Coordinates of C-alpha atoms and ligand atoms in Angstrom, one line a residue:
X1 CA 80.7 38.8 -22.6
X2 CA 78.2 39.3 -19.7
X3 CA 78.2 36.7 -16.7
X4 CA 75.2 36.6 -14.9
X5 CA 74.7 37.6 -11.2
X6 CA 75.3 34.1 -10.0
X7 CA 78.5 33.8 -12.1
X8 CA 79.7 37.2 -10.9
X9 CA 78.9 36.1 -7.5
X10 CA 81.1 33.4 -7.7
X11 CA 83.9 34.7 -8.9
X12 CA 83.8 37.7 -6.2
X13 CA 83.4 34.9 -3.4
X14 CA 86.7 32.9 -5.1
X15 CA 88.3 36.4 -4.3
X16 CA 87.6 36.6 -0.4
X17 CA 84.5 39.1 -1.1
X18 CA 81.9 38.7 1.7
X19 CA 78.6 37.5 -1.0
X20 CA 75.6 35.6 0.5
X21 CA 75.1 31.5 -0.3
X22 CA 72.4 31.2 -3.4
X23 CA 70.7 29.0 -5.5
X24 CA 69.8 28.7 -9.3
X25 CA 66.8 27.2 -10.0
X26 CA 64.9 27.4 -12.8
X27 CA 61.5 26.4 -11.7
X28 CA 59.0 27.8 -8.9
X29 CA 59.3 24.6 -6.7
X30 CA 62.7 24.8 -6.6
X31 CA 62.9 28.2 -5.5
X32 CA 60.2 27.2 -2.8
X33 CA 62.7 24.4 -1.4
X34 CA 65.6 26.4 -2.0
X35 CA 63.8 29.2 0.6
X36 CA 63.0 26.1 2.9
X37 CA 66.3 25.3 2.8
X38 CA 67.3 28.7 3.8
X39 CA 65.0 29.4 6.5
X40 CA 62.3 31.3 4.8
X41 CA 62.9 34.8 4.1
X42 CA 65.1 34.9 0.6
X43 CA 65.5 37.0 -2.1
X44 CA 64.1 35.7 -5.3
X45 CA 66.0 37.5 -8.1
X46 CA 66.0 37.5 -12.1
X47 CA 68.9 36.2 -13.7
X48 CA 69.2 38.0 -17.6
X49 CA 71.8 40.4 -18.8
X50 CA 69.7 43.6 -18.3
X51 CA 70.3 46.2 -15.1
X52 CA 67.4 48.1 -12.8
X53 CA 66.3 44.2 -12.7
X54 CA 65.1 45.5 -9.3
X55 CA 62.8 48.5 -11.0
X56 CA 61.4 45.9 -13.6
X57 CA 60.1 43.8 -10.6
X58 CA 62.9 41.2 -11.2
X59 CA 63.9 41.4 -8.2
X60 CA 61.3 40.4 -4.8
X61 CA 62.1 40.1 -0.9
X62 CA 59.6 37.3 0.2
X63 CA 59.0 36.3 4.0
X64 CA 58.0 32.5 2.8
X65 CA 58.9 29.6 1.2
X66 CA 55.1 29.8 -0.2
X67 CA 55.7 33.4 -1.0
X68 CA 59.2 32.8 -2.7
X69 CA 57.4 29.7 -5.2
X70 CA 54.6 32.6 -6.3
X71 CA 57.3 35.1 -6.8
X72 CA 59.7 32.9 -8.5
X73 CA 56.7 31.8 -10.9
X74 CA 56.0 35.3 -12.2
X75 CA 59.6 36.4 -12.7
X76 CA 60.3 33.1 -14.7
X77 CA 57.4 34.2 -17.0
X78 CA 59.4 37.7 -16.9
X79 CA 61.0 39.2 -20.1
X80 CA 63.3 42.1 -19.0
X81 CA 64.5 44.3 -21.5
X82 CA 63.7 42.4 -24.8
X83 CA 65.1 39.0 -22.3
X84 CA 63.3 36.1 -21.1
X85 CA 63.6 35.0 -17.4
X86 CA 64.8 31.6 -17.7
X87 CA 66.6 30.9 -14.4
X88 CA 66.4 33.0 -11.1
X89 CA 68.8 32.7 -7.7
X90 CA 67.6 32.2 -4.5
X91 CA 69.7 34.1 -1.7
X92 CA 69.0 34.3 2.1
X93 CA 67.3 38.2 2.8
X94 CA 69.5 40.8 4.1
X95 CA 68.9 43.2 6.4
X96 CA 70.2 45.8 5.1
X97 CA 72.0 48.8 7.0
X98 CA 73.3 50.9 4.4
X99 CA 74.0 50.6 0.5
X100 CA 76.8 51.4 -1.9
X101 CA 78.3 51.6 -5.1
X102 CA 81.8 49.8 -5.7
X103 CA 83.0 49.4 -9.1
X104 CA 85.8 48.9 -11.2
X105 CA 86.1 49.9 -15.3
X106 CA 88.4 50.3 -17.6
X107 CA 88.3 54.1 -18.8
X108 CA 89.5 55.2 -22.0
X109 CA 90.3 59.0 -20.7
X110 CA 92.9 57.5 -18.1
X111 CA 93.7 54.4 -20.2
X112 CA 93.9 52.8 -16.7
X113 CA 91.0 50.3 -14.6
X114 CA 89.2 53.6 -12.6
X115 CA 88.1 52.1 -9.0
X116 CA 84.3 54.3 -8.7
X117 CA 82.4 54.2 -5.5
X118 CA 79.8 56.1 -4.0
X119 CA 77.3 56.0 -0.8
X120 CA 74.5 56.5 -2.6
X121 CA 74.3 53.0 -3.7
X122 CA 70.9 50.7 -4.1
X123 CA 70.6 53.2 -7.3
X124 CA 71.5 52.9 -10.6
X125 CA 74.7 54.9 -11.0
X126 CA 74.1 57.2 -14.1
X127 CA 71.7 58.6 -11.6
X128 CA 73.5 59.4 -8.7
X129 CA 76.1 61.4 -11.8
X130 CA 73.2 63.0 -12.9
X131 CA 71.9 64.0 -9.3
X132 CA 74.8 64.6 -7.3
X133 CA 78.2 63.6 -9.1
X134 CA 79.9 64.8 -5.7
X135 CA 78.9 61.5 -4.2
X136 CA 81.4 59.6 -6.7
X137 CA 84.4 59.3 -5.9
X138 CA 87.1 57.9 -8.2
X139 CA 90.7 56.4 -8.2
X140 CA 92.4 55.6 -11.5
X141 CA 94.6 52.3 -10.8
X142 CA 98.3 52.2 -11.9
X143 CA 98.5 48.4 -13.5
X144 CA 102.3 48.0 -12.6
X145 CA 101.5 48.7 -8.6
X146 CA 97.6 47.6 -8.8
X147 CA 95.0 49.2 -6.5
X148 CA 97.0 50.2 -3.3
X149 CA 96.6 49.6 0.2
X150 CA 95.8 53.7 1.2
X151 CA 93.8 54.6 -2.1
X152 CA 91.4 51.9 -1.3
X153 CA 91.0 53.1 2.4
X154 CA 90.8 56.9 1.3
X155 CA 88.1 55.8 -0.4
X156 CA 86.6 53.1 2.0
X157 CA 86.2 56.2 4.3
X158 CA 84.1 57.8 1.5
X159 CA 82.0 55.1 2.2
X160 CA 81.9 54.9 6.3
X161 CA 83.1 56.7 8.9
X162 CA 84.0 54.6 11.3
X163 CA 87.3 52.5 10.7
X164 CA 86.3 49.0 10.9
X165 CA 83.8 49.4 8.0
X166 CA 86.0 51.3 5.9
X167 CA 89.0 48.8 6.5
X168 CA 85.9 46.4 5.1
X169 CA 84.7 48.0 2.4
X170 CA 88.6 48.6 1.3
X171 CA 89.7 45.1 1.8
X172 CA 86.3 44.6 -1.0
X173 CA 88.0 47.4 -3.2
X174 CA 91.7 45.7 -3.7
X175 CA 90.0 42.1 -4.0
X176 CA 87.7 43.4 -6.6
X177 CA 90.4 44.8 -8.4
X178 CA 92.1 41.4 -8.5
X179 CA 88.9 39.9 -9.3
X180 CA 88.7 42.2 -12.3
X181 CA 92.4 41.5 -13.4
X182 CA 92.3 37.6 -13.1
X183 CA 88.9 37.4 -14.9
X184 CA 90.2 40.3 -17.9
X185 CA 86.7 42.2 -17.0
X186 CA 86.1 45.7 -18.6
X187 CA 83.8 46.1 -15.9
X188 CA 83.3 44.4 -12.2
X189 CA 80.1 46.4 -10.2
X190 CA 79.0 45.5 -6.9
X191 CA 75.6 48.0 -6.3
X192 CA 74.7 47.4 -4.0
X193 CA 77.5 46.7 -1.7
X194 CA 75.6 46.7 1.9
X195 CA 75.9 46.8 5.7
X196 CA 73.8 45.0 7.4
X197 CA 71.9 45.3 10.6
X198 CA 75.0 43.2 12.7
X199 CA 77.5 45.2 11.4
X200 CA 78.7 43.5 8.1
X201 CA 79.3 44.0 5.1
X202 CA 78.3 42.1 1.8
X203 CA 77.8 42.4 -1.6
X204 CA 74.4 42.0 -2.4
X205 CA 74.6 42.1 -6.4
X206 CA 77.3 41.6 -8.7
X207 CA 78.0 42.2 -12.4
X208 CA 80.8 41.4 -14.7
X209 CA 81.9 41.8 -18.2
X210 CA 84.3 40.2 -19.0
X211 CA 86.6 41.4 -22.3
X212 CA 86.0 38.9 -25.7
X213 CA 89.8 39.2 -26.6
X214 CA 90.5 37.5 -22.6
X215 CA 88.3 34.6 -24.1
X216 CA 90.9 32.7 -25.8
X217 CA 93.2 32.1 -22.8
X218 CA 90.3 31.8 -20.1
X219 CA 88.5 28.6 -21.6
X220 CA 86.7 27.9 -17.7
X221 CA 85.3 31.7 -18.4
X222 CA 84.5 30.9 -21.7
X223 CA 82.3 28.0 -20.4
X224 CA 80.3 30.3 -18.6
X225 CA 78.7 31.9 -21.5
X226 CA 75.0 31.7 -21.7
X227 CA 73.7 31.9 -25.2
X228 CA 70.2 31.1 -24.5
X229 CA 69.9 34.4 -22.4
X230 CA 71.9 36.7 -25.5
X231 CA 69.9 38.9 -27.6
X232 CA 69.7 35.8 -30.4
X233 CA 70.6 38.6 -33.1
X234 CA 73.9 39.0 -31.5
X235 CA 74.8 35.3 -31.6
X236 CA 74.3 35.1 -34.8
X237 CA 76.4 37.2 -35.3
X238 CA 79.3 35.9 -33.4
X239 CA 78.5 32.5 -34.8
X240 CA 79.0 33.5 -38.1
X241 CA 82.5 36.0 -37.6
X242 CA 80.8 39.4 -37.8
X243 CA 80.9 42.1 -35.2
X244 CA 77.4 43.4 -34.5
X245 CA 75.9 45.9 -31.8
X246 CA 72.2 46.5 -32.1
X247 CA 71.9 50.6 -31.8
X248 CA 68.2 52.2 -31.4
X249 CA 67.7 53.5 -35.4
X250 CA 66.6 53.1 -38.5
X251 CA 69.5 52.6 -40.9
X252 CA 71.1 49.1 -41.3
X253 CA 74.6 49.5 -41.8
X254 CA 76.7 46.8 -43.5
X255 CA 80.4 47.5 -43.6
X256 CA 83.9 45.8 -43.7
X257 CA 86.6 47.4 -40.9
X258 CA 85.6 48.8 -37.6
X259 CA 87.1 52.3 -38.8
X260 CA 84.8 52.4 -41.7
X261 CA 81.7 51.3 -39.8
X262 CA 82.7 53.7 -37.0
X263 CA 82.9 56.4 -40.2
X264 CA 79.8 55.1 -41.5
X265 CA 77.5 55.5 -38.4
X266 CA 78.7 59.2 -37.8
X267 CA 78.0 60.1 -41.9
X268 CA 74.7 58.7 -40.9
X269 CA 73.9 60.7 -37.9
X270 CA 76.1 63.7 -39.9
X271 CA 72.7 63.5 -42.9
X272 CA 70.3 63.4 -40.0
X273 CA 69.6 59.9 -39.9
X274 CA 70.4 57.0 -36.5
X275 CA 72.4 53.6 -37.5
X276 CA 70.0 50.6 -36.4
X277 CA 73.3 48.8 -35.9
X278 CA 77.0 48.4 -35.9
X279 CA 78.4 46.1 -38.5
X280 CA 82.0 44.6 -39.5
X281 CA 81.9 41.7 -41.7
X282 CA 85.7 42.2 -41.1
X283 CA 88.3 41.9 -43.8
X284 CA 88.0 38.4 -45.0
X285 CA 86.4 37.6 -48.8
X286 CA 83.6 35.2 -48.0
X287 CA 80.1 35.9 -49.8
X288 CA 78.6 33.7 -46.6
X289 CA 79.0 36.1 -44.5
X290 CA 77.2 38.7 -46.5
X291 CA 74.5 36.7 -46.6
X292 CA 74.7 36.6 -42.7
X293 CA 74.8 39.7 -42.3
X294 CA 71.6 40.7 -44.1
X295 CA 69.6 37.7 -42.6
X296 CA 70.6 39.7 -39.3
X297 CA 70.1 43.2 -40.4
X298 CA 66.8 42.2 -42.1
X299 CA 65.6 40.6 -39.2
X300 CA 65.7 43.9 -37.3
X301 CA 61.6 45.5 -37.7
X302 CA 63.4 48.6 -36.9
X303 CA 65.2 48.7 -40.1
X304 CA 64.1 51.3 -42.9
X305 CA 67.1 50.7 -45.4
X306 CA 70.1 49.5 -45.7
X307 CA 73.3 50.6 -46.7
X308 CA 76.7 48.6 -47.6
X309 CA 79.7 50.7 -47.3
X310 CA 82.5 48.5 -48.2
X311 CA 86.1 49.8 -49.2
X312 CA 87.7 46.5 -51.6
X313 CA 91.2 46.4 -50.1
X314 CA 91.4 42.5 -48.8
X315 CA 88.1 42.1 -48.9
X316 CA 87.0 42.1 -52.6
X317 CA 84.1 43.9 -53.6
X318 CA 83.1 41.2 -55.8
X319 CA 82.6 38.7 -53.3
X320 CA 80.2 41.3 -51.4
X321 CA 78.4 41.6 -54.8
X322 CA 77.9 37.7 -54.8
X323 CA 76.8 37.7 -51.0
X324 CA 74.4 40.7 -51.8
X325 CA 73.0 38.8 -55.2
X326 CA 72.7 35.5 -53.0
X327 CA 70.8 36.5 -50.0
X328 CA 68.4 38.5 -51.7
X329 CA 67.9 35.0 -53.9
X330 CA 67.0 33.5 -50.3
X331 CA 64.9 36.6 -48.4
X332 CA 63.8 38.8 -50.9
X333 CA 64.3 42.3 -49.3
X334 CA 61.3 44.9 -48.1
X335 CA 63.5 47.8 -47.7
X336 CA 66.0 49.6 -49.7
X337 CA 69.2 48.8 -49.8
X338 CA 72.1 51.5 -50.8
X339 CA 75.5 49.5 -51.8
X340 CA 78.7 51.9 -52.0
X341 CA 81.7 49.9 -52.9
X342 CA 85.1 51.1 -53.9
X343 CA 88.7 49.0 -54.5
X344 CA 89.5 45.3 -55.0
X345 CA 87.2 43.9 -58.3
X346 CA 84.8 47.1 -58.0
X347 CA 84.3 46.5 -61.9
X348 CA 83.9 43.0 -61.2
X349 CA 81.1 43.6 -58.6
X350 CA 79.1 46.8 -60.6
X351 CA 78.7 44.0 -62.8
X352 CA 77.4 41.1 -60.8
X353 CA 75.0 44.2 -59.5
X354 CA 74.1 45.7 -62.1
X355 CA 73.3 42.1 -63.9
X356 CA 71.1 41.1 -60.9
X357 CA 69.4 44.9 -61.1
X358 CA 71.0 46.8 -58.1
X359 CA 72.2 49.9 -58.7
X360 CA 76.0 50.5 -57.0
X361 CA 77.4 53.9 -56.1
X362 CA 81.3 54.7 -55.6
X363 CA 80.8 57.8 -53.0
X364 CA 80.5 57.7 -49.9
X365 CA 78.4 60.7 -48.8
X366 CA 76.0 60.2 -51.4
X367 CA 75.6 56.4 -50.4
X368 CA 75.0 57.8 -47.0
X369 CA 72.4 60.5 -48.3
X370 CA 70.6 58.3 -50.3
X371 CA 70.1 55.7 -46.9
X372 CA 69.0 58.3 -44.9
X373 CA 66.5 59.7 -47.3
X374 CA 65.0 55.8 -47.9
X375 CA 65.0 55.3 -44.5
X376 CA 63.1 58.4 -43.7
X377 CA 60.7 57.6 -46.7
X378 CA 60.7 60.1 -49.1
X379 CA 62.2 57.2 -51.7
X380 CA 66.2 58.1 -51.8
X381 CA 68.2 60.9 -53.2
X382 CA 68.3 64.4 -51.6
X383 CA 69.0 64.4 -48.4
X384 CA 71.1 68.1 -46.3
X385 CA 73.6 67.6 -44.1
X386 CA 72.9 68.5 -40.5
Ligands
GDP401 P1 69.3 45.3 -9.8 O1 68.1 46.1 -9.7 O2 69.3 44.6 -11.1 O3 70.5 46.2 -9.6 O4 69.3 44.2 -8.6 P2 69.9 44.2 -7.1 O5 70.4 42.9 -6.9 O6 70.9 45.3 -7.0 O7 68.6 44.4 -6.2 C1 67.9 45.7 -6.2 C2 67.6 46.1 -4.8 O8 66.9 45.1 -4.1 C3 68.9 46.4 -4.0 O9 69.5 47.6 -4.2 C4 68.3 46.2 -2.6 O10 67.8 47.5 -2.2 C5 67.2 45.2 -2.7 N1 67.7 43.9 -2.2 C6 68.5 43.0 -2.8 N2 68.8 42.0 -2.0 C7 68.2 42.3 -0.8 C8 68.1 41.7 0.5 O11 68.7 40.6 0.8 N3 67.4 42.3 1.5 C9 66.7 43.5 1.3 N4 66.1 44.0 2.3 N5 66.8 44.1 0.1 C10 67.5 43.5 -0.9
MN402 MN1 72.1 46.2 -8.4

């Protein structure tokens, strides 16, 4: 789950982490007396769950209350990234000395949090690997001992030579790691992390995600989620038990168990084709969610074809048969659809297909050949491996 900036924000400043006051307002003559109210010259910034908010023009230094109203009313009209701008915080203007990059994620290569910072900050940080990886510098973080007192000042003096300001930008570095551990995050970024003209240092911007399984036992984080600013494709999902990540291609992928969808996306890419999405209508036998799934998948422009991969072991290939037969009673489909289903009932489910005039196929890499070829146009079958 993403926080917003203002959430993030919070959290950091519940963990001793030097952030400035703010506002959320969700209206221009808010923001205008929210700037009075901070003497002027604010920051009026963008509050969706999108980065480079600053590069999309979400993201404005104004001198004036006046200017912070006109500012605030064309970043609420704002859609960043696919997201509409519906609230934006109003923070006091900085001036800024320097700018980094602190941030803590969980890596799979060390299977520990990995504590990331660099001096180029202000910058997105793909960018600064891509131009100069040198300037990153990395600690991976022992759980049992957490992020120790000398890792985080070798690395606050990657950061600034002189002591003071490193001591600083450490002290930020083991509070953010407790930050991160209290809240479950699989991410906590502060870019940029700044030093201002009078010699302090504050974090400017702040992003958190925090870990969907760390829901459950963290109800006041829970709270926090925003589900008029999610991509409404994705709460859909969630609302109706699936797992579903929106991916950039063509082919909508239906399929029951993470492993298999996982399998499933690289057979498409292995025929030459891209998944439009992730899918796992997960292990339980319920026809309803079937039928959610295709409302999502159809839903997607992007979609060419769609193809069910399902393997019957608790979930019974039946009751996908029934969800297939009753959501194309209720949205009548404009793309193919390819359904490859093998285990529990498959007799049972060629039937209920077959009756209702869908064809079903038991093999995998042909299902997968047949998608890619619909979704590329030239009307199913064929189809070379890569
Ligand atoms: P992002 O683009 O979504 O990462 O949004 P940020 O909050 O990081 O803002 C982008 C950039 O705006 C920062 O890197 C700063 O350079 C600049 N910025 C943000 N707040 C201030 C401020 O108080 N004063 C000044 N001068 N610049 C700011
Ligand atoms: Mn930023």
């Amino acid at each position: 789950m993403n926080l917003h900036e203002y959430q993030a924000r919070d959290i950091l400043r519940r963990h001793g982490i030097p952030v400035p006051d703010g506002e959320v307002v969700t209206t221009a003559a808010a923001a205008r007396a929210a700037a009075e109210r901070m003497g002027g010259a604010v920051v009026v910034k963008a509050q969706v769950h999108a980065g480079g908010r600053g590069k999309a023009g979400g993201v404005r230094v104004v001198k004036t209350p006046t200017e912070a109203e006109a500012v605030a009313e064309a970043i609420l009209g704002m859609t960043i990234k696919d997201l509409p701008v519906q609230k934006v915080l109003v923070t006091p203007a900085v001036d800024i000395a320097s700018e980094s990059y602190v941030a803590i994620i969980v890596d799979r290569v060390s299977q520990r949090p990995v504590l990331m910072v660099s001096p180029a900050g202000g910058i997105d940080i793909e960018e600064v690997a891509a131009r100069a990886p040198q300037q990153i510098h990395r600690v991976a973080i022992d759980p049992r001992y957490g992020l120790l007192a000398h890792q985080a000042l070798a690395l606050g003096f990657t950061l600034h030579r002189d002591l003071q300001h490193a001591r600083a930008a450490a002290a930020v570095m083991q509070r953010l790691y407790t930050a991160v551990y209290d809240a479950g995050a699989s991410l906590a970024e502060i870019n940029p992390l700044v030093t201002t003209s009078d010699g302090k240092l504050l974090a400017l911007d702040a992003k958190i995600v925090v870990d969907d399984n760390e829901l459950e036992r963290r109800p006041e984080l829970a709270a926090l989620r925003d589900v008029s600013a999610e991509a409404p494709a994705e709460v859909r999902a969630r609302e109706a038990g699936l797992t579903f990540i929106k991916l950039v291609g063509t082919v909508g992928c239906c399929v029951n168990g993470a492993g298999l969808a996982m399998a499933t996306m690289d057979l498409v890419k292995y025929y030459g084709g891209e998944p439009a999405n992730f899918l796992d209508i997960g292990g339980s036998s319920n026809p309803q969610k079937v039928v959610s799934a295709l409302q999502i998948i159809t839903a997607d422009r992007a979609v060419k074809a769609i193809l069910f991969n399902i393997f019957g072991g608790i979930t019974r290939c039946d009751d996908v048969a029934n969800g297939i037969v009753q959501a194309t009673g209720q949205f009548p489909l404009i793309v193919p659809i390819v359904i490859r289903l093998t285990g529990t009932n498959e007799l049972e489910a060629v039937r209920i297909l077959t009756k209702a005039g869908f064809s079903a196929l038991t093999d995998m890499d042909e299902a997968v050949k047949q998608a890619v070829a619909a979704a590329q146009g030239d009307g199913g079958g064929g189809g070379t491996a890569a």
